[in-house]
Amino acid sequence: MEQEAFFMSFALFSVLLFQSFHLTLPLAKNNLTNQNASL
């Protein structure tokens, strides 16, 4: 029972982490390209 709850919380955390990383990655790439273009 505890192991199942731990797995559920870990899966939820990994999904949230993946979503945040997936959203911030293009923004970081855009910032890098904008900095290179300004230079």
Short mmCIF file of C-alpha atoms in Angstrom, two decimals:
data_model
loop_
_atom_site.label_atom_id
_atom_site.label_comp_id
_atom_site.label_asym_id
_atom_site.label_seq_id
_atom_site.Cartn_x
_atom_site.Cartn_y
_atom_site.Cartn_z
CA MET A 1 0.00 0.00 0.00
CA GLU A 2 2.73 2.47 0.93
CA GLN A 3 4.81 1.40 -2.05
CA GLU A 4 1.88 2.02 -4.40
CA ALA A 5 1.27 5.49 -2.94
CA PHE A 6 4.97 6.29 -3.28
CA PHE A 7 4.92 5.18 -6.91
CA MET A 8 1.85 7.31 -7.63
CA SER A 9 3.41 10.40 -6.07
CA PHE A 10 6.68 9.75 -7.92
CA ALA A 11 4.84 9.37 -11.24
CA LEU A 12 2.90 12.59 -10.64
CA PHE A 13 6.09 14.44 -9.71
CA SER A 14 7.92 13.14 -12.78
CA VAL A 15 5.03 14.20 -15.05
CA LEU A 16 5.00 17.72 -13.57
CA LEU A 17 8.77 17.93 -13.85
CA PHE A 18 8.66 16.78 -17.48
CA GLN A 19 5.92 19.30 -18.34
CA SER A 20 7.80 22.20 -16.74
CA PHE A 21 11.04 21.17 -18.46
CA HIS A 22 9.24 20.74 -21.79
CA LEU A 23 7.77 24.25 -21.46
CA THR A 24 10.95 26.01 -20.31
CA LEU A 25 13.29 24.36 -22.83
CA PRO A 26 12.02 26.29 -25.91
CA LEU A 27 12.13 29.54 -23.90
CA ALA A 28 15.76 28.91 -22.99
CA LYS A 29 16.59 28.16 -26.62
CA ASN A 30 14.87 31.38 -27.72
CA ASN A 31 16.80 33.38 -25.13
CA LEU A 32 20.10 31.90 -26.30
CA THR A 33 19.34 32.63 -29.96
CA ASN A 34 18.22 36.17 -29.12
CA GLN A 35 21.45 36.82 -27.21
CA ASN A 36 23.52 35.49 -30.10
CA ALA A 37 21.58 37.63 -32.58
CA SER A 38 22.03 40.76 -30.45
CA LEU A 39 25.77 40.12 -30.27
#
